[in-house]
CSV table of C-alpha atoms and ligand atoms in Angstrom, one decimal:
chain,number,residue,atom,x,y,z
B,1256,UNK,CA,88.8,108.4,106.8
B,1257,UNK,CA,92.1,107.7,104.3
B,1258,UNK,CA,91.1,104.3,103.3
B,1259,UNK,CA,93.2,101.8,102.1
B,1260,UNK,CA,91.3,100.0,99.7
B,1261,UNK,CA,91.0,103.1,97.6
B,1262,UNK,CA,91.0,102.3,94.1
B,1263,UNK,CA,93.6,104.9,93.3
B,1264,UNK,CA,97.4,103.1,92.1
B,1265,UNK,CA,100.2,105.7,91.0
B,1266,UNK,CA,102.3,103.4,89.3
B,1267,UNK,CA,105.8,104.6,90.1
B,1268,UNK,CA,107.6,102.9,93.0
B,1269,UNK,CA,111.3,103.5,93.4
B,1270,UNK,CA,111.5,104.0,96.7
B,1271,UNK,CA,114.3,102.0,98.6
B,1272,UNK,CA,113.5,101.5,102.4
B,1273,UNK,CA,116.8,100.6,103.2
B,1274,UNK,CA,118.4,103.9,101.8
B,1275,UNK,CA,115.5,105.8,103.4
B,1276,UNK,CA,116.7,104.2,106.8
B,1277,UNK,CA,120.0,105.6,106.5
B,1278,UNK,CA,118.8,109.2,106.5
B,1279,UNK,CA,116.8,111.1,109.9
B,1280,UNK,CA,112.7,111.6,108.9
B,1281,UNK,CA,111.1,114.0,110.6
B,1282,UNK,CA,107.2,114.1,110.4
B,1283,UNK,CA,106.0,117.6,111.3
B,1284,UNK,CA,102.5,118.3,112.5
B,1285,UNK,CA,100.4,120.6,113.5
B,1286,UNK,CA,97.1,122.3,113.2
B,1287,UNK,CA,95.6,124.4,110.2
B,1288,UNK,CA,97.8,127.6,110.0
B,1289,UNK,CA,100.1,126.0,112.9
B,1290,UNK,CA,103.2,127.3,110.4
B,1291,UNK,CA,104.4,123.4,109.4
B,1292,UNK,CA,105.0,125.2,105.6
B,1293,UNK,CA,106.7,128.4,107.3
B,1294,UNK,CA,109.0,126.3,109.7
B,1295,UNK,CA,109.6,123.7,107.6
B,1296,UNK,CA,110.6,126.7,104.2
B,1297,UNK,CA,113.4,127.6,107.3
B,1298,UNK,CA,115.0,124.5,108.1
B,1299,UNK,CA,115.5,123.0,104.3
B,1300,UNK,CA,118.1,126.5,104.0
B,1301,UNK,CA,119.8,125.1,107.6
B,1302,UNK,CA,120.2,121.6,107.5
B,1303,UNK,CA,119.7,120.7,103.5
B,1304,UNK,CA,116.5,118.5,104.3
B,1305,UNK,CA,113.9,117.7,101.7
B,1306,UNK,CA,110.8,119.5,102.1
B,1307,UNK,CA,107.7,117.3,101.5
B,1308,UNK,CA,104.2,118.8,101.9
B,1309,UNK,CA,101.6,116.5,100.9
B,1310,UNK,CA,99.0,119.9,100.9
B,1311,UNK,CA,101.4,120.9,98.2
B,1312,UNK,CA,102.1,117.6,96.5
B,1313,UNK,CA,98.4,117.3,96.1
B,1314,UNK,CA,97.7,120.9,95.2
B,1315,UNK,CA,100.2,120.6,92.5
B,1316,UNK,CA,98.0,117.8,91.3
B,1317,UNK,CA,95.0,119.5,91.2
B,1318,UNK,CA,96.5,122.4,89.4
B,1319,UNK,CA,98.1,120.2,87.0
B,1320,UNK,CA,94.2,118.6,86.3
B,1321,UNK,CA,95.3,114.7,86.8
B,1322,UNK,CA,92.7,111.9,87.9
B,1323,UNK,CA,94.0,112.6,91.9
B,1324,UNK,CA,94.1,116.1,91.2
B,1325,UNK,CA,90.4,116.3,90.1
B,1326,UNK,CA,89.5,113.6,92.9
B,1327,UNK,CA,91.4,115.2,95.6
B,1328,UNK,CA,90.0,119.0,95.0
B,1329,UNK,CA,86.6,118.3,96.5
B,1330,UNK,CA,87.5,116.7,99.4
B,1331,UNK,CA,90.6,119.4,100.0
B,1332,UNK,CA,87.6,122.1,99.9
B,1333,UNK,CA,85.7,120.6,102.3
B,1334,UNK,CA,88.7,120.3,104.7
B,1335,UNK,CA,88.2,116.3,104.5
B,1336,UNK,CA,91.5,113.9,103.9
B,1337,UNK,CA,92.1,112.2,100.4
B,1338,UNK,CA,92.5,108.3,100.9
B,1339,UNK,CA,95.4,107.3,102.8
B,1340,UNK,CA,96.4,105.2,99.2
B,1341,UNK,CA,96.5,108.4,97.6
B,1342,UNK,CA,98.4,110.4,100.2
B,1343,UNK,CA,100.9,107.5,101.1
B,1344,UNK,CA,101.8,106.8,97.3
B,1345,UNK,CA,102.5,110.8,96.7
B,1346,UNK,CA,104.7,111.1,98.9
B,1347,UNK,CA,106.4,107.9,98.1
B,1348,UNK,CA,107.2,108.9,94.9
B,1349,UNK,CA,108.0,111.9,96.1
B,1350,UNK,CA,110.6,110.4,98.0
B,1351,UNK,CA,112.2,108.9,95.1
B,1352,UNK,CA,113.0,111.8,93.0
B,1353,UNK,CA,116.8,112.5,92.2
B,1354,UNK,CA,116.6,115.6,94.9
B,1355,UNK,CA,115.3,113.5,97.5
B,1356,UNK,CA,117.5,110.9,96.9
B,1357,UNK,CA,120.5,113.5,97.5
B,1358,UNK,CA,118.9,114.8,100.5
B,1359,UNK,CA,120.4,115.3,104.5
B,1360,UNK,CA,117.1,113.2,105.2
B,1361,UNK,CA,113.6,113.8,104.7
B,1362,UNK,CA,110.9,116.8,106.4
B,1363,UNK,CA,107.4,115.2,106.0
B,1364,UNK,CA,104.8,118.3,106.5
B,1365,UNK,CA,101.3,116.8,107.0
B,1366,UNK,CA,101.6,113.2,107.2
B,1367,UNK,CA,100.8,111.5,108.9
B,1368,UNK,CA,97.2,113.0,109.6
B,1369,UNK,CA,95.3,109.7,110.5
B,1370,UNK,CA,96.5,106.4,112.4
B,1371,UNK,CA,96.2,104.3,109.2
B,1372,UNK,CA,98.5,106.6,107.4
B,1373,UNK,CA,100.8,106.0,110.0
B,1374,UNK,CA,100.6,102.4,110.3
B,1375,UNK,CA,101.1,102.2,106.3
B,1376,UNK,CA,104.4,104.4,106.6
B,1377,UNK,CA,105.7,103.0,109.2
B,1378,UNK,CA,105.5,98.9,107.5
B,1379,UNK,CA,106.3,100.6,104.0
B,1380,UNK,CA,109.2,103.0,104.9
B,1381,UNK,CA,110.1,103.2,108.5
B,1382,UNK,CA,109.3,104.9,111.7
B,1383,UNK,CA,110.1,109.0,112.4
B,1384,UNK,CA,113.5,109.3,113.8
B,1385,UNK,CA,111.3,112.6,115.1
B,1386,UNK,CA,108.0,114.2,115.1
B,1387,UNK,CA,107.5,118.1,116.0
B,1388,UNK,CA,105.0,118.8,116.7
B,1389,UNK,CA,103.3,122.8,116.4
B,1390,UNK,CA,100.5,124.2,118.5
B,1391,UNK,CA,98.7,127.2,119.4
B,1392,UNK,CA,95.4,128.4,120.2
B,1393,UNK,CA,92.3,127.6,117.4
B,1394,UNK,CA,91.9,131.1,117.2
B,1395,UNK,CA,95.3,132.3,116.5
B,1396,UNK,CA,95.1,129.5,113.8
B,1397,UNK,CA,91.9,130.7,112.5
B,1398,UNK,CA,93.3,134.5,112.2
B,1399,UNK,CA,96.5,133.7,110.5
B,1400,UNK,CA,94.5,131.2,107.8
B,1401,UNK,CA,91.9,134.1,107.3
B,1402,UNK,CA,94.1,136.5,107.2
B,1403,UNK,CA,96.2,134.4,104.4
B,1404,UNK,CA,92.9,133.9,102.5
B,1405,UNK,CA,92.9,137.2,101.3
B,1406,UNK,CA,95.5,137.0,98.9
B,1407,UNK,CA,96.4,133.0,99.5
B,1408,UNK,CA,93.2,131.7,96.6
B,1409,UNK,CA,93.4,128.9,98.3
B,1410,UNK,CA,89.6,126.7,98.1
B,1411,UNK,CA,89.6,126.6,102.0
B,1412,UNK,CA,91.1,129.4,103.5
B,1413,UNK,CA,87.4,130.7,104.7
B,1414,UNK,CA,85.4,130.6,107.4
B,1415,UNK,CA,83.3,127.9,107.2
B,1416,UNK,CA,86.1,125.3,106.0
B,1417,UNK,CA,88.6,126.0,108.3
B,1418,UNK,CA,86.4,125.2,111.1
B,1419,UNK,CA,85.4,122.0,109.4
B,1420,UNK,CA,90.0,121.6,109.2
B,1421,UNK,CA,89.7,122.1,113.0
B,1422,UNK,CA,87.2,119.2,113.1
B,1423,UNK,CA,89.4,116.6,110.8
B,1424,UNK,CA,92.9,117.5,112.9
B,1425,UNK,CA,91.1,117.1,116.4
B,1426,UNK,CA,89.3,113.7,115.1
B,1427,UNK,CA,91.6,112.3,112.8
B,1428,UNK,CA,95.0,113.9,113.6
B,1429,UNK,CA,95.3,114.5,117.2
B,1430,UNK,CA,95.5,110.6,118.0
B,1431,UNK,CA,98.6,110.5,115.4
B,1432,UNK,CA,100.8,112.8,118.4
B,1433,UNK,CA,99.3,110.3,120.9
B,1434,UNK,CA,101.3,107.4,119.3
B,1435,UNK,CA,105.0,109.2,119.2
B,1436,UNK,CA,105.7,109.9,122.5
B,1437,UNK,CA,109.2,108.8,122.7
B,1438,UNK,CA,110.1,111.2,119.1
B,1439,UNK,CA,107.7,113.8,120.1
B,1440,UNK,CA,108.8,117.5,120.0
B,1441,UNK,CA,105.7,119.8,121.1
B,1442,UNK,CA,106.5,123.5,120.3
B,1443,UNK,CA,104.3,126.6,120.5
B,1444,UNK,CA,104.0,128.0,117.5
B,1445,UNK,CA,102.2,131.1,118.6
B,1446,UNK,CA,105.3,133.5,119.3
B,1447,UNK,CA,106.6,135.5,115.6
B,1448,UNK,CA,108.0,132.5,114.0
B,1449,UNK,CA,111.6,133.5,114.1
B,1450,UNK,CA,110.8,132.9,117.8
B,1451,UNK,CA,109.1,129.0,117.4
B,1452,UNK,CA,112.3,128.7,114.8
B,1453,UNK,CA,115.3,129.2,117.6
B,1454,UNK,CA,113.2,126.0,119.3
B,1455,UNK,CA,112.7,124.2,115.9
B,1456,UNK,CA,115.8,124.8,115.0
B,1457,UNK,CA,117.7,123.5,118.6
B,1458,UNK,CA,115.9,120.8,118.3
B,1459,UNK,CA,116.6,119.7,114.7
B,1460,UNK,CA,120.0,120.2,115.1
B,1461,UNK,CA,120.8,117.8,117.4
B,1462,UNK,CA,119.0,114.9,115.4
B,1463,UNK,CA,120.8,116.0,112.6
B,1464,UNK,CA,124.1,115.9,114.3
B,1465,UNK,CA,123.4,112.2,116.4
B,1466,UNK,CA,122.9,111.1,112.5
B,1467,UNK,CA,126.4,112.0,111.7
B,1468,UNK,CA,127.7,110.3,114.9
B,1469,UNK,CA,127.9,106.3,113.6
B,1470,UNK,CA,127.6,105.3,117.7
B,1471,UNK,CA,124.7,107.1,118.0
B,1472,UNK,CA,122.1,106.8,115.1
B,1473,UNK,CA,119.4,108.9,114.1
B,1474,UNK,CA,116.7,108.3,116.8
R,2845,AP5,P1,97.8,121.5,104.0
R,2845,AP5,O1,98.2,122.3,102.9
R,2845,AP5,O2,98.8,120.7,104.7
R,2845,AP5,O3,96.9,122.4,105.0
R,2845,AP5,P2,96.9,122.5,106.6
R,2845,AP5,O4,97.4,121.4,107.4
R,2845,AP5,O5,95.6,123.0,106.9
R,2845,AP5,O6,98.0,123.6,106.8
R,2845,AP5,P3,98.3,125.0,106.2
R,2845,AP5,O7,99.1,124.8,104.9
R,2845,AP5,O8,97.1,125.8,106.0
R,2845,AP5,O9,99.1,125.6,107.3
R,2845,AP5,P4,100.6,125.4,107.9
R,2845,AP5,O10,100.5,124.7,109.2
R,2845,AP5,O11,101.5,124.8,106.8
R,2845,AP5,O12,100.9,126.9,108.2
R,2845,AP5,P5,101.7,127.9,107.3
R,2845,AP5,O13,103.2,127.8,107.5
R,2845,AP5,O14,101.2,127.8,105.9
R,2845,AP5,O15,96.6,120.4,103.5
R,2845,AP5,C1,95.5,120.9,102.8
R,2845,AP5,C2,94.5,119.8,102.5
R,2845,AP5,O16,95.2,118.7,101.8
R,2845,AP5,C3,94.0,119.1,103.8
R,2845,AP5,O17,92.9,119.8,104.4
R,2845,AP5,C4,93.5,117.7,103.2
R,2845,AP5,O18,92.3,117.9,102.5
R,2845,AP5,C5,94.7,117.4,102.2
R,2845,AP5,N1,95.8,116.7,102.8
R,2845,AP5,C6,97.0,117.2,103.2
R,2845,AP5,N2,97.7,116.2,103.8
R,2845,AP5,C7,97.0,115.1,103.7
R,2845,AP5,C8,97.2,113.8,104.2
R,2845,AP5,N3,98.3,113.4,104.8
R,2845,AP5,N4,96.2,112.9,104.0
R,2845,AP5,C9,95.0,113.2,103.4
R,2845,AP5,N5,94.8,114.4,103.0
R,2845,AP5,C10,95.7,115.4,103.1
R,2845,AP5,O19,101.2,129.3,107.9
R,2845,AP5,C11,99.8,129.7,107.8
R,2845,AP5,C12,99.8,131.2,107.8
R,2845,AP5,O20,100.2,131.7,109.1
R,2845,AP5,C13,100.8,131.9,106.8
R,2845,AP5,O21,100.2,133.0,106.3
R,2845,AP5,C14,102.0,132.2,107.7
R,2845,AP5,O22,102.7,133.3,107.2
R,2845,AP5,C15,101.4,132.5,109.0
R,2845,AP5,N6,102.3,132.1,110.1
R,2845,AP5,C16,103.0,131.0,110.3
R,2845,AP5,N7,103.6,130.9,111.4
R,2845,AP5,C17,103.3,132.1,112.1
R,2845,AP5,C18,103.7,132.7,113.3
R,2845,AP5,N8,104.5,132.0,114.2
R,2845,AP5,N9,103.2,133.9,113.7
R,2845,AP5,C19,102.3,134.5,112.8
R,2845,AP5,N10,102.0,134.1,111.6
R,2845,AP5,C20,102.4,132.9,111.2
C-alpha cells in the first residue's frame, strides 16, 4: 500500500540516528479506537516521552492545507494509508524538533502500519526497543469510534469507513505484530482504560528504567 517510490520529499532531515539510539522507542499499535492516542496522552505525564501520532501529524497537515495535507485527506477518509514516503518523512522530522530532541525517548502511535514502513524505519532509524501492542474485540472498537463521531468531526469516524479501517489494520497492519515477537507487549485494551494503563504503565516502566541502567540497555 505505502509505496516508496512516492513522489512526495519533505525537505528537512535533521534527524541523528545515533542520538535516536541512545533513547528507548516504543511503537504502539493497535486497531481503530484500540486507545493508542488515550494510552499513549497517559504515559508522556509518567515517563516524559515524546508523543508521536502520525494520525495527528498528518491531520495537522490537512488542517493546515499543505500539498500532503491535501493529498493525504482523501486517502485518510477512505480509511486507506498515505505512502510510506510520506508517513516515514513526518515522523522523521518530527523526531528532530527541539522537544523531541529533549525527550526520555520516543512513543510512536501508528507506525508502523505496513511491513515496508517498517523495513524503512528500521534501516533509517533503528529497531523498537518495544512494541505494545492494544486489542480488543472489532465491535468494542466500532462502538467507541462511533460513539467518538458524534462530537469527534473527524472524516472517518462513521460507519462505513471504519469498517473499511478494520480491513487496512487486518491486511496491512496485523503482519507488522507478526515481525516483533521478541519486543512485543499484547495488552487488552477492552477494560476502562485506567485498567489497560496499570498494564501499560508496568510494562513501560521497566523499559524505561533498564535504559537508565548502562549494563542493561534499552531492549
Ligand atoms: P489514526 O488517527 O492513527 O487512526 P486510528 O489508528 O484509526 O486510531 P484512532 O485515532 O481512531 O484510535 P486510537 O487507537 O488512537 O484510540 P483513541 O485513544 O483515540 O490514523 C488515521 C488515518 O491516518 C489512518 O486511517 C490512515 O489513513 C492515516 N495514517 C495514520 N498513520 C499512518 C501510517 N503510519 N501510514 C499511513 N497512513 C497512516 O480512542 C478512541 C475512542 O475510544 C476515544 O473516544 C476514547 O476515549 C475511547 N477509549 C479509548 N480507550 C478506551 C477504553 N479502554 N475504554 C473505553 N473507551 C476507550
Amino acid at each position: 500500500m505505502g509505496s516508496s517510490s512516492s513522489k512526495h520529499h519533505l525537505k528537512e532531515n535533521c534527524l541523528d540516528p545515533s542520538e535516536v539510539k541512545k533513547k528507548p522507542v516504543i511503537f504502539v499499535l493497535g486497531g481503530p479506537g484500540s486507545g493508542k492516542g488515550t494510552q499513549c496522552d497517559k504515559l508522556v505525564k509518567d515517563f516524559g516521552l515524546q508523543h508521536l501520532s502520525l494520525g495527528d501529524l498528518l491531520r495537522d497537515e490537512v488542517k493546515q492545507g499543505s500539498k500532503i495535507g491535501r493529498e493525504s485527506s482523501k486517502l485518510m477518509a477512505e480509511g486507506k494509508l498515505v505512502p510510506t514516503s510520506v508517513s516515514l518523512e513526518l515522523l522523521k522530522k518530527a523526531m528532530c524538533t527541539s522537544s523531541s530532541r529533549d525527550c526520555q525517548g520516543y512513543l510512536i502511535d501508528g507506525f508502523p502500519r505496513a511491513i515496508d514502513q517498517a523495513t524503512a524505519f528500521h534501516k533509517e532509524v533503528k529497531k523498537p526497543d518495544m512494541v505494545i501492542y492494544l486489542h480488543a474485540p472489532y465491535d468494542v472498537l466500532e462502538k467507541r469510534l462511533l460513539k467518538r463521531g458524534e462530537t469527534s468531526g473527524r472524516s472517518d469516524d462513521n460507519m462505513k469507513i471504519i469498517q473499511k479501517r478494520f480491513i487496512t489494520f487486518r491486511k496491512e497492519t496485523l503482519p507488522v505484530v507478526a515481525l516483533y515477537t521478541s519486543v512485543l507487549k499484547r495488552i487488552s485494551s477492552k477494560p476502562p482504560s485506567d485498567e489497560v494503563y496499570n498494564k501499560v504503565h508496568r510494562t513501560v516502566e521497566k523499559l524505561v528504567w533498564s535504559c537508565t541502567q548502562p549494563s542493561l540497555g534499552c531492549s
